[in-house]
Coordinates of C-alpha atoms in Angstrom, one line a residue:
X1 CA -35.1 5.8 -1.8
X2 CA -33.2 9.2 -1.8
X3 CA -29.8 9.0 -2.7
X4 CA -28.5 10.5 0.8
X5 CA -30.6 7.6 2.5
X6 CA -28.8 5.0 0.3
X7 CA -25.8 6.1 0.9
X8 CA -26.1 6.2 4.7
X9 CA -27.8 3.3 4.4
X10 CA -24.9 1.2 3.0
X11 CA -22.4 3.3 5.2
X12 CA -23.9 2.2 8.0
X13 CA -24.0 -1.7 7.2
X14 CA -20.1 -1.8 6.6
X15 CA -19.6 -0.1 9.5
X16 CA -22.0 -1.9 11.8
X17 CA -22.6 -5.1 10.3
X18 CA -19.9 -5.7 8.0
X19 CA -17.4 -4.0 11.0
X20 CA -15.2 -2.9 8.4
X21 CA -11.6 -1.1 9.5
X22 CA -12.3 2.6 10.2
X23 CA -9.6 3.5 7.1
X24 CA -12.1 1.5 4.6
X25 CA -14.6 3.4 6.3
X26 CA -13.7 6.5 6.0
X27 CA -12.5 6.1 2.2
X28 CA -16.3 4.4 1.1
X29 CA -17.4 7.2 3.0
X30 CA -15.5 10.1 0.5
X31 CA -16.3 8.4 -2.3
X32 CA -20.0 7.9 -1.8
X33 CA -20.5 11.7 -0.6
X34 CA -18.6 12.8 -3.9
X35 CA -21.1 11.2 -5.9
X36 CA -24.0 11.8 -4.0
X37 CA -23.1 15.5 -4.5
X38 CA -22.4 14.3 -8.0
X39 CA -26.0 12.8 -8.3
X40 CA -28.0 15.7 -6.2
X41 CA -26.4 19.1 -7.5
X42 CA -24.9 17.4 -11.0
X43 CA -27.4 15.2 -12.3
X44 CA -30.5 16.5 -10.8
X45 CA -31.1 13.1 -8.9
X46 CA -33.0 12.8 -5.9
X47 CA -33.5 9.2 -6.1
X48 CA -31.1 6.4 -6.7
X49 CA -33.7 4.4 -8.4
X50 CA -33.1 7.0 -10.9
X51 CA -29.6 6.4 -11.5
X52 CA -28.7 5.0 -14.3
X53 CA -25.4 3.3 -16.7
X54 CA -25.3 7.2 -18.6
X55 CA -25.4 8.5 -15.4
X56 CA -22.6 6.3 -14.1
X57 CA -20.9 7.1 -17.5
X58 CA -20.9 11.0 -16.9
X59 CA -19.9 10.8 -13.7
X60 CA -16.4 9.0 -14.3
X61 CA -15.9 10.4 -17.1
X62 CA -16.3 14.2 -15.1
X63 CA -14.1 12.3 -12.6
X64 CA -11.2 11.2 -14.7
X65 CA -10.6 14.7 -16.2
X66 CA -9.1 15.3 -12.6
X67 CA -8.3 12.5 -11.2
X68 CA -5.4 9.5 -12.3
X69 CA -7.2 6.3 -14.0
X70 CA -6.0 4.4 -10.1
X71 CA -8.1 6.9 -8.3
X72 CA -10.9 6.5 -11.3
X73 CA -10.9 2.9 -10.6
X74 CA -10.9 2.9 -6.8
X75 CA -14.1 5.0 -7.5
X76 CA -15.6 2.2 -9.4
X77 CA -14.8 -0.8 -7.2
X78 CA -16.6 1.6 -4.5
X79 CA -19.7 2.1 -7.0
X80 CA -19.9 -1.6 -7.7
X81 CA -19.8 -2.7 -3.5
X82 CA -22.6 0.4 -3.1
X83 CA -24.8 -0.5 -5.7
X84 CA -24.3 -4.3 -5.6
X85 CA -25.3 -4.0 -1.6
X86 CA -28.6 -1.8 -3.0
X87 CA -29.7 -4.3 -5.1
X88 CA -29.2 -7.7 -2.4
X89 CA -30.9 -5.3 -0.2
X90 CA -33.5 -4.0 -2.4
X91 CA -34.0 -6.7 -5.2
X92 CA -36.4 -4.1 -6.9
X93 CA -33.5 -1.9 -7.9
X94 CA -31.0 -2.3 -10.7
X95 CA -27.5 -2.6 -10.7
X96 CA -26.7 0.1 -13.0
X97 CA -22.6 -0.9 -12.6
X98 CA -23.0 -4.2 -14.0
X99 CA -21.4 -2.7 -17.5
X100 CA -19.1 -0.3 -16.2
X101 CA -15.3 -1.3 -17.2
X102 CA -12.0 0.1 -15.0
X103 CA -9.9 3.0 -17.0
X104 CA -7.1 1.6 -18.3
X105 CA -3.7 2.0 -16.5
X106 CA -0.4 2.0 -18.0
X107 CA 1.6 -1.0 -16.8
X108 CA 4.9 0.1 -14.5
X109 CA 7.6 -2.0 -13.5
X110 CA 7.5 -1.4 -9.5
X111 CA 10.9 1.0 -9.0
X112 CA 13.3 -0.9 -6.2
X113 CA 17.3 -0.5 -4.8
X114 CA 19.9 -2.6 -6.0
X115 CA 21.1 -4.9 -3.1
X116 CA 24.5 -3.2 -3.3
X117 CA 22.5 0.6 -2.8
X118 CA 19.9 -0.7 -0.3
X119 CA 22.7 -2.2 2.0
X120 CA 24.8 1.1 1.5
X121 CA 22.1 3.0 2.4
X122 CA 21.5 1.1 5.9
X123 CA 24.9 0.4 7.2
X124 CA 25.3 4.9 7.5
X125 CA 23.5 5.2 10.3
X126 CA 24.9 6.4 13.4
X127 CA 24.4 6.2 17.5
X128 CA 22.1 9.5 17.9
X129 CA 18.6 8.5 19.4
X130 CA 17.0 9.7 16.0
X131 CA 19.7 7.6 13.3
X132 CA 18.4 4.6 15.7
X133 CA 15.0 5.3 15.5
X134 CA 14.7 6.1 11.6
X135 CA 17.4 3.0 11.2
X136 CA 14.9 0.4 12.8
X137 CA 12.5 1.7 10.4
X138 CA 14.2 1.3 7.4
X139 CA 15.4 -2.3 8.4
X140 CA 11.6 -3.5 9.0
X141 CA 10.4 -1.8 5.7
X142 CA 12.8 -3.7 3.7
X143 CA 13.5 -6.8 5.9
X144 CA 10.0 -7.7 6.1
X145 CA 8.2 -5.9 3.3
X146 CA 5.7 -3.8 5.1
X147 CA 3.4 -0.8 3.5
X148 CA 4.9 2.4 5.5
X149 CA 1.1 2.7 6.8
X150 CA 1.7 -1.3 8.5
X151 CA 4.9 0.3 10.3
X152 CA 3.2 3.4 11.5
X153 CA 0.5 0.9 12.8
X154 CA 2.2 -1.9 14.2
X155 CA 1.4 -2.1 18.0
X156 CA 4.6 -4.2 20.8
X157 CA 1.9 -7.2 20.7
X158 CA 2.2 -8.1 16.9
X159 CA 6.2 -7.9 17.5
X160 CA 8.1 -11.4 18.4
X161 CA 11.4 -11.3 18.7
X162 CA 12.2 -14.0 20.9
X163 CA 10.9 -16.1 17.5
X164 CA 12.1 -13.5 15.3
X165 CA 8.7 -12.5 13.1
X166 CA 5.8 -10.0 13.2
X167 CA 1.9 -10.3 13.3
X168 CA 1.4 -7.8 10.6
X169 CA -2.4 -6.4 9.9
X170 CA -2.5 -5.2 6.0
X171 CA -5.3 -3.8 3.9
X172 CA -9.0 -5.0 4.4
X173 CA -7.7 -6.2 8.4
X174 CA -6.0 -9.6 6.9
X175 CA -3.6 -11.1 9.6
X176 CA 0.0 -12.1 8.4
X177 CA 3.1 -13.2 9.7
X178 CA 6.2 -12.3 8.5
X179 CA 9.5 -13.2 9.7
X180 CA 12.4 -10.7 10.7
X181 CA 16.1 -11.4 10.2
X182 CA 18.4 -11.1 13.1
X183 CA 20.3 -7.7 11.8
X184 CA 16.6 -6.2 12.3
X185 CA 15.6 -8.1 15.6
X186 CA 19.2 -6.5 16.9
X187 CA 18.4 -3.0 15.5
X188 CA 14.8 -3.3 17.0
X189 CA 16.2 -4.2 20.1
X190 CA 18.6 -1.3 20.5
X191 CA 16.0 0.8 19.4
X192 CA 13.7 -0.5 22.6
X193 CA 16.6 -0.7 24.7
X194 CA 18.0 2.8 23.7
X195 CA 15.7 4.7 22.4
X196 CA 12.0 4.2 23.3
X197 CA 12.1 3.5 26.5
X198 CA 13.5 6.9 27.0
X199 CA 11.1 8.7 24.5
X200 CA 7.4 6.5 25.9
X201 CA 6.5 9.6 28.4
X202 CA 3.0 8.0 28.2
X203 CA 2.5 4.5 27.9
X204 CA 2.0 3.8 24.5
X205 CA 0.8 0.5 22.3
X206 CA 2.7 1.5 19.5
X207 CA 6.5 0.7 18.4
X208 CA 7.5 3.6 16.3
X209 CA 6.8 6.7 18.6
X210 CA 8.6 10.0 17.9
X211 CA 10.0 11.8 21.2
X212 CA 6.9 13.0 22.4
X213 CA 5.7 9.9 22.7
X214 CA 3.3 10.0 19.4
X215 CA 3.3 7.5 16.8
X216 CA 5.5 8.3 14.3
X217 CA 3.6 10.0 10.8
X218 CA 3.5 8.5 7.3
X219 CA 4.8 11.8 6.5
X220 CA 7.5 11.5 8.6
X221 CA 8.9 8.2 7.4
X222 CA 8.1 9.6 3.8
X223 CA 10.3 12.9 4.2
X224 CA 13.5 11.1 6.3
X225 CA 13.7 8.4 3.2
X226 CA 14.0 11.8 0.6
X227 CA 16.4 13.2 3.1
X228 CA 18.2 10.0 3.5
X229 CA 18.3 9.4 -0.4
X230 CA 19.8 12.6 -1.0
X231 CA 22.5 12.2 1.8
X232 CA 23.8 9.2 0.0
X233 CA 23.3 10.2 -3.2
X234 CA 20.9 7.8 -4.3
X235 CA 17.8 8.1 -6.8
X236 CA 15.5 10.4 -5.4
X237 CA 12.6 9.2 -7.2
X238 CA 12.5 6.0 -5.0
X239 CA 10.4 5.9 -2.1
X240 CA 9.4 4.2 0.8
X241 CA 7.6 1.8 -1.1
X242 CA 10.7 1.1 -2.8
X243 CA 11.8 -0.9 0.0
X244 CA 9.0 -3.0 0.4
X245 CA 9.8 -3.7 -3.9
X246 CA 13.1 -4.5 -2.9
X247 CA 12.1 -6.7 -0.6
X248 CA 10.1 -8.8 -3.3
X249 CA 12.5 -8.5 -6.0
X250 CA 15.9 -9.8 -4.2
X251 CA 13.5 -13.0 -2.5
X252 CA 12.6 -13.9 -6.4
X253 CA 16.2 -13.3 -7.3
X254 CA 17.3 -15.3 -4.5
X255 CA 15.0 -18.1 -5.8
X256 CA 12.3 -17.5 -3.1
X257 CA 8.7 -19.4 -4.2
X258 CA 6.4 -16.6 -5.8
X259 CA 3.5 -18.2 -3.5
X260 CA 5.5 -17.7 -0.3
X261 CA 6.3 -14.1 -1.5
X262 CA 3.2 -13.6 -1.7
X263 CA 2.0 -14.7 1.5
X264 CA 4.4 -12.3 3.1
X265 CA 3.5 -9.2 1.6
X266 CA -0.3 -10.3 1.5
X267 CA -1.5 -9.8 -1.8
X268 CA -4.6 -11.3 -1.9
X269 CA -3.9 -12.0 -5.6
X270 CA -1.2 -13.8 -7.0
X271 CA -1.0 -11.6 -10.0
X272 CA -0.1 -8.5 -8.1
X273 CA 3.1 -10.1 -6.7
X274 CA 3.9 -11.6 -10.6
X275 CA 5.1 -8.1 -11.5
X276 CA 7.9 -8.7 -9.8
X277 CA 8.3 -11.6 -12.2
X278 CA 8.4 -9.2 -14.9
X279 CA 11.4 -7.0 -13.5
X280 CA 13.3 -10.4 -13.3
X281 CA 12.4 -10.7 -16.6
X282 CA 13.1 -7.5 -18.2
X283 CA 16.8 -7.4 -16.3
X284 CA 17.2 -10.7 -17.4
X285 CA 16.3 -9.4 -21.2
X286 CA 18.7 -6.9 -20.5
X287 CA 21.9 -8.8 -19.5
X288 CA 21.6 -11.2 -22.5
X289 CA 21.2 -8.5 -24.8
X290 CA 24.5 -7.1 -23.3
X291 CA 26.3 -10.1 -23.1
X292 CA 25.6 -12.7 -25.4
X293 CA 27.1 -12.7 -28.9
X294 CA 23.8 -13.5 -30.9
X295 CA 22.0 -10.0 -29.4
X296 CA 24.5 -7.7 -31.5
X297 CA 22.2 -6.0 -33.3
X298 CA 22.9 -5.7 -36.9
X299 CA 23.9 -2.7 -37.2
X300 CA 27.0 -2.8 -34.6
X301 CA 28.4 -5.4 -36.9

């Protein structure tokens, strides 16, 4: 089978078959046209029966001379669903993936607001149409957690404020539901009330719409939150996904089960929410070291 053929092949199952989101879509669909240009104009491959683990091997390694060991990785998961769906399709091919191992990635501690910055930074917003509409924002990032791509997406019908919690749709289409706290139910509602119904020109299905009537930009939220950070004088290197780590790490502090934490930011593995355990841990390292009489260390005796 020609490599081209494969890969439209498989393309076409998740997108038909599998009915994956069009996002997944369209990010198998990069990957798998960077290394069919890898395997045709690289490697001198016409066939993917051809392709091979030293193949595979060249090819990341070309790839993580440019790219960060995430990105690296994200290519091989995509390798690994392409040439696993060959070879269930095709049992006379070979997985050629079945040794290749993820690049190693430094382990960070996810960067998050203290409470006392975090409620600082959302009690300074004022009346205008635009403080509203960046405010309500702001208060759903951090009040329920969601990835700034969940907010930009979140349509009127996953919103329920009359029982005060979200429908939210995260990464691969999984269905959660999250629920809000009144200060953002009453922000949300002055933003409907205030804002956009004056700014909906066109009826749209979208909360977060700009004045035009558009739904508001990852770039958009990503820029106000610098701006905003700067105007209070915050750390600039946090981010909008800072919020949804704040909203992790002050449930934990506030004794919060790590399964139910979990469940509301929808990790589909338990150990991607435990390293919020470990900045519990490390602060809590950090207090007794500071405080208790034993952690002098020996030479500030």
């Amino acid at each position: 089978m020609l490599v081209k053929d494969a890969v439209e092949d498989y393309l076409h199952y998740i997108s038909v078959v599998d009915q994956k989101s069009l996002k997944t879509i369209a990010s198998y669909h990069n990957d798998l046209k960077q290394y069919e240009c890898f395997l045709t104009n690289t490697a001198l491959i016409d066939r993917i029966e051809d392709v091979n683990f030293a193949v595979l091997q060249e090819f990341v390694g070309e790839l993580g001379k440019v790219r960060k060991p995430s990105t690296v990785n994200h290519m091989i998961s995509t390798l690994r669903t392409f040439h696993q769906y060959l070879t269930f399709t095709y049992p006379q091919m070979i997985d050629p993936t079945l040794y290749l191992h993820n690049s190693r990635i430094g382990s960070r501690l996810p960067k998050y607001f203290n409470e006392k910055d975090i409620i600082k930074l959302l009690d300074d917003f004022g009346d205008s149409d635009q403080e509203i509409f960046d405010h309500a924002i702001l208060e759903l990032l951090y009040g329920c957690g969601l990835r700034v791509s969940e907010c930009c997406s979140l349509t009127l019908n996953q919103m329920h404020l009359e029982q005060s919690f979200l429908r939210v749709i995260g990464k691969g289409d999984k269905e959660r539901m999250v629920p809000m706290n009144q200060r953002s139910v009453k922000i949300i509602r002055q933003y409907f009330d205030l804002v956009r119904c004056n700014w909906a020109v066109k009826r749209s299905p979208y909360v977060f719409i700009n004045s035009h009537g558009k739904p508001v930009t990852r770039q958009y939220i990503h820029t106000m939150i610098k701006q905003k950070l700067r105007e209070e004088g915050l750390d600039e290197s946090l981010s909008a996904h800072s919020f949804r780590h704040s909203f992790a790490t002050h449930l934990l502090d506030g004794g919060a089960d790590l399964r139910v934490v979990q469940e509301m930011l929808g990790h589909a593995d338990i150990a991607t929410t435990q390293i919020y355990t470990h900045v519990q841990n490390k602060r809590l390292k950090q207090a007794y070291e500071r405080f208790h009489p034993r952690s002098v260390k020996e030479e500030e005796k």
